[in-house]
Coordinates of C-alpha atoms in Angstrom, one line a residue:
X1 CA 100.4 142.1 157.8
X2 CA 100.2 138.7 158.5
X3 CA 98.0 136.5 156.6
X4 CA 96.7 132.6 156.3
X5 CA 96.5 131.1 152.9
X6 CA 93.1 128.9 152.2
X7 CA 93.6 126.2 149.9
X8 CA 91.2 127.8 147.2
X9 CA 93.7 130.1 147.0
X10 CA 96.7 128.0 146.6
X11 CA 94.3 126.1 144.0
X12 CA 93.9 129.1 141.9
X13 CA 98.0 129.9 141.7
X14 CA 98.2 126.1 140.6
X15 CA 95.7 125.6 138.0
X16 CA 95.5 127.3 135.2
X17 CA 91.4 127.1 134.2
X18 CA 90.5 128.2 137.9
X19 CA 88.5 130.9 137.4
X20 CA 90.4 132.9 140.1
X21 CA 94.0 131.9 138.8
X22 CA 94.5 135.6 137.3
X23 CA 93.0 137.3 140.7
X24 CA 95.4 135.0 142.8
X25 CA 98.4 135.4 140.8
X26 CA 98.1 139.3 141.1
X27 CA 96.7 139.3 144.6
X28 CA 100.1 137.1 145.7
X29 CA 102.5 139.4 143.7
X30 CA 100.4 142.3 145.9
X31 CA 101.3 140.5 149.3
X32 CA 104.9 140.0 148.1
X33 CA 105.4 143.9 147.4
X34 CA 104.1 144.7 151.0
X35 CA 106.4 142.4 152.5
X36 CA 103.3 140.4 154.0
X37 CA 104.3 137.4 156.1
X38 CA 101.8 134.3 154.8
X39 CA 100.8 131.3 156.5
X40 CA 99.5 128.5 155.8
X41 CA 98.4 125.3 157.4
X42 CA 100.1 122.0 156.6
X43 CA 95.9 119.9 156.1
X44 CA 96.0 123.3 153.6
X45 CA 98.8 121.7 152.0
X46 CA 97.5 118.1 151.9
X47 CA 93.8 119.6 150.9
X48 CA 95.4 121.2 147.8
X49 CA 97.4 118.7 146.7
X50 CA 94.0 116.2 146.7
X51 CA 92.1 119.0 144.7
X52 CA 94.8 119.0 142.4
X53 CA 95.2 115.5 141.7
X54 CA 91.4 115.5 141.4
X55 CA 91.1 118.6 139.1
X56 CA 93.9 118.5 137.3
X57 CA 96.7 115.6 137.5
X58 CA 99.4 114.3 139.6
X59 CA 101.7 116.5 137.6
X60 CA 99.9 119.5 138.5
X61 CA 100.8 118.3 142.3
X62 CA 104.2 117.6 141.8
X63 CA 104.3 121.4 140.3
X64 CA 103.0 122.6 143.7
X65 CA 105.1 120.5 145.7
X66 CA 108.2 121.6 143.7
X67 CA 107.3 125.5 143.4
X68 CA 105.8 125.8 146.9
X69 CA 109.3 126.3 149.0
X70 CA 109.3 129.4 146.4
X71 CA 106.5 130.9 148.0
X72 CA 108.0 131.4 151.7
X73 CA 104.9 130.7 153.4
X74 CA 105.5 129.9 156.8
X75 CA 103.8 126.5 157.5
X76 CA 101.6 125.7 160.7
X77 CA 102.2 122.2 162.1
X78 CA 98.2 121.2 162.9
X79 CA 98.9 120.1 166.6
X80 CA 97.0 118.9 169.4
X81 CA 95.8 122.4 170.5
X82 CA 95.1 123.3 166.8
X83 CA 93.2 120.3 166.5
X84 CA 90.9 120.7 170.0
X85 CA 90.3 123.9 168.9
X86 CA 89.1 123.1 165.0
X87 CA 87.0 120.3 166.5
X88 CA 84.9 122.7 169.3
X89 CA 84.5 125.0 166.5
X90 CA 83.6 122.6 163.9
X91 CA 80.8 120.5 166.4
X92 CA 79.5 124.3 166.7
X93 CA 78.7 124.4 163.2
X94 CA 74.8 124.4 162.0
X95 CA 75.5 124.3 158.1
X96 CA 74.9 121.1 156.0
X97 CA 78.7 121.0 154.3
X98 CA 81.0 122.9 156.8
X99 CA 84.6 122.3 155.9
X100 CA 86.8 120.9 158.7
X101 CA 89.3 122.3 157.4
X102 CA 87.9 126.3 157.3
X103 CA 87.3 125.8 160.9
X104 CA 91.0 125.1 161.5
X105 CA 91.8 127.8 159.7
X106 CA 89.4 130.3 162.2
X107 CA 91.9 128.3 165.1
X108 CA 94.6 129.3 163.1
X109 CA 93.5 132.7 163.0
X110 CA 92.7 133.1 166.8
X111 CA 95.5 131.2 168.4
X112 CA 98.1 132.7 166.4
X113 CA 96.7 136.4 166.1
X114 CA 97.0 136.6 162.3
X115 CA 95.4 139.4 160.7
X116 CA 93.3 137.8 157.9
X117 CA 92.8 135.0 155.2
X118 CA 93.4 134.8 151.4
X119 CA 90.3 133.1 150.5
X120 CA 87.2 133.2 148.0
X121 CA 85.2 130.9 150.6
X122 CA 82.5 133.2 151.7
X123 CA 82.7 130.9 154.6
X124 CA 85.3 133.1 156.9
X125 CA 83.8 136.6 157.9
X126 CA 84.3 139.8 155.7
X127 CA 86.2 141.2 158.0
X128 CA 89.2 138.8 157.9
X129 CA 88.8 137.6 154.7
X130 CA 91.6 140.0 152.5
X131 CA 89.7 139.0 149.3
X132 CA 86.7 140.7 148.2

């Protein structure tokens, strides 16, 4: 399988008082024992890091920053195709709130055939989202 992490996700692995920091550590040890290939986006990267310096501290980021080559994600360059395609979807967008972000995450998705997303954001349809 080949899945995209959200940053809510990576959030959860990094902070210990997330609520979903047990669900993520056990979901990630899951994907690791089915040899999953996982993704992510480098504005995931810079997202997390700001939610972490705002939740936590800036020693919780430079935990991330230090830990994440240990994950093996395989990181997503946001280029000029990524980014046409996460602004027609995000203009598309009727909700009061919509993440930028999320939406390049659905162009991820599409242009790079992946088969889901580790995410609590009820944002992203059932059907790709590999959390419950």
């Amino acid at each position: 399988m080949k899945r995209l992490i959200d940053s809510d996700f990576l959030v959860g692995l990094f902070r210990d008082a997330d609520a979903h920091h047990e669900e993520t550590l056990s979901l990630l040890e899951n994907e690791t024992d089915k040899e999953s290939d996982l993704y992510v986006v480098n504005l995931v990267l810079f997202e997390t890091a700001t939610v972490l310096a705002h939740r936590v501290n800036m020693d919780a980021v430079r935990l991330f920053y230090d830990k994440l080559p240990k994950l093996n994600l395989k990181i997503i360059s946001f280029d000029e195709k990524l980014e046409s395609m996460s602004w027609e979807m995000f203009l598309k967008q009727t909700k009061k709130g919509c993440s930028f972000v999320d939406c390049a995450n659905m162009a991820v998705l599409r242009r790079y055939r992946l088969d889901g997303i580790l995410s609590f954001d009820k944002f992203y349809p059932d059907k790709i989202r590999s959390i419950p």
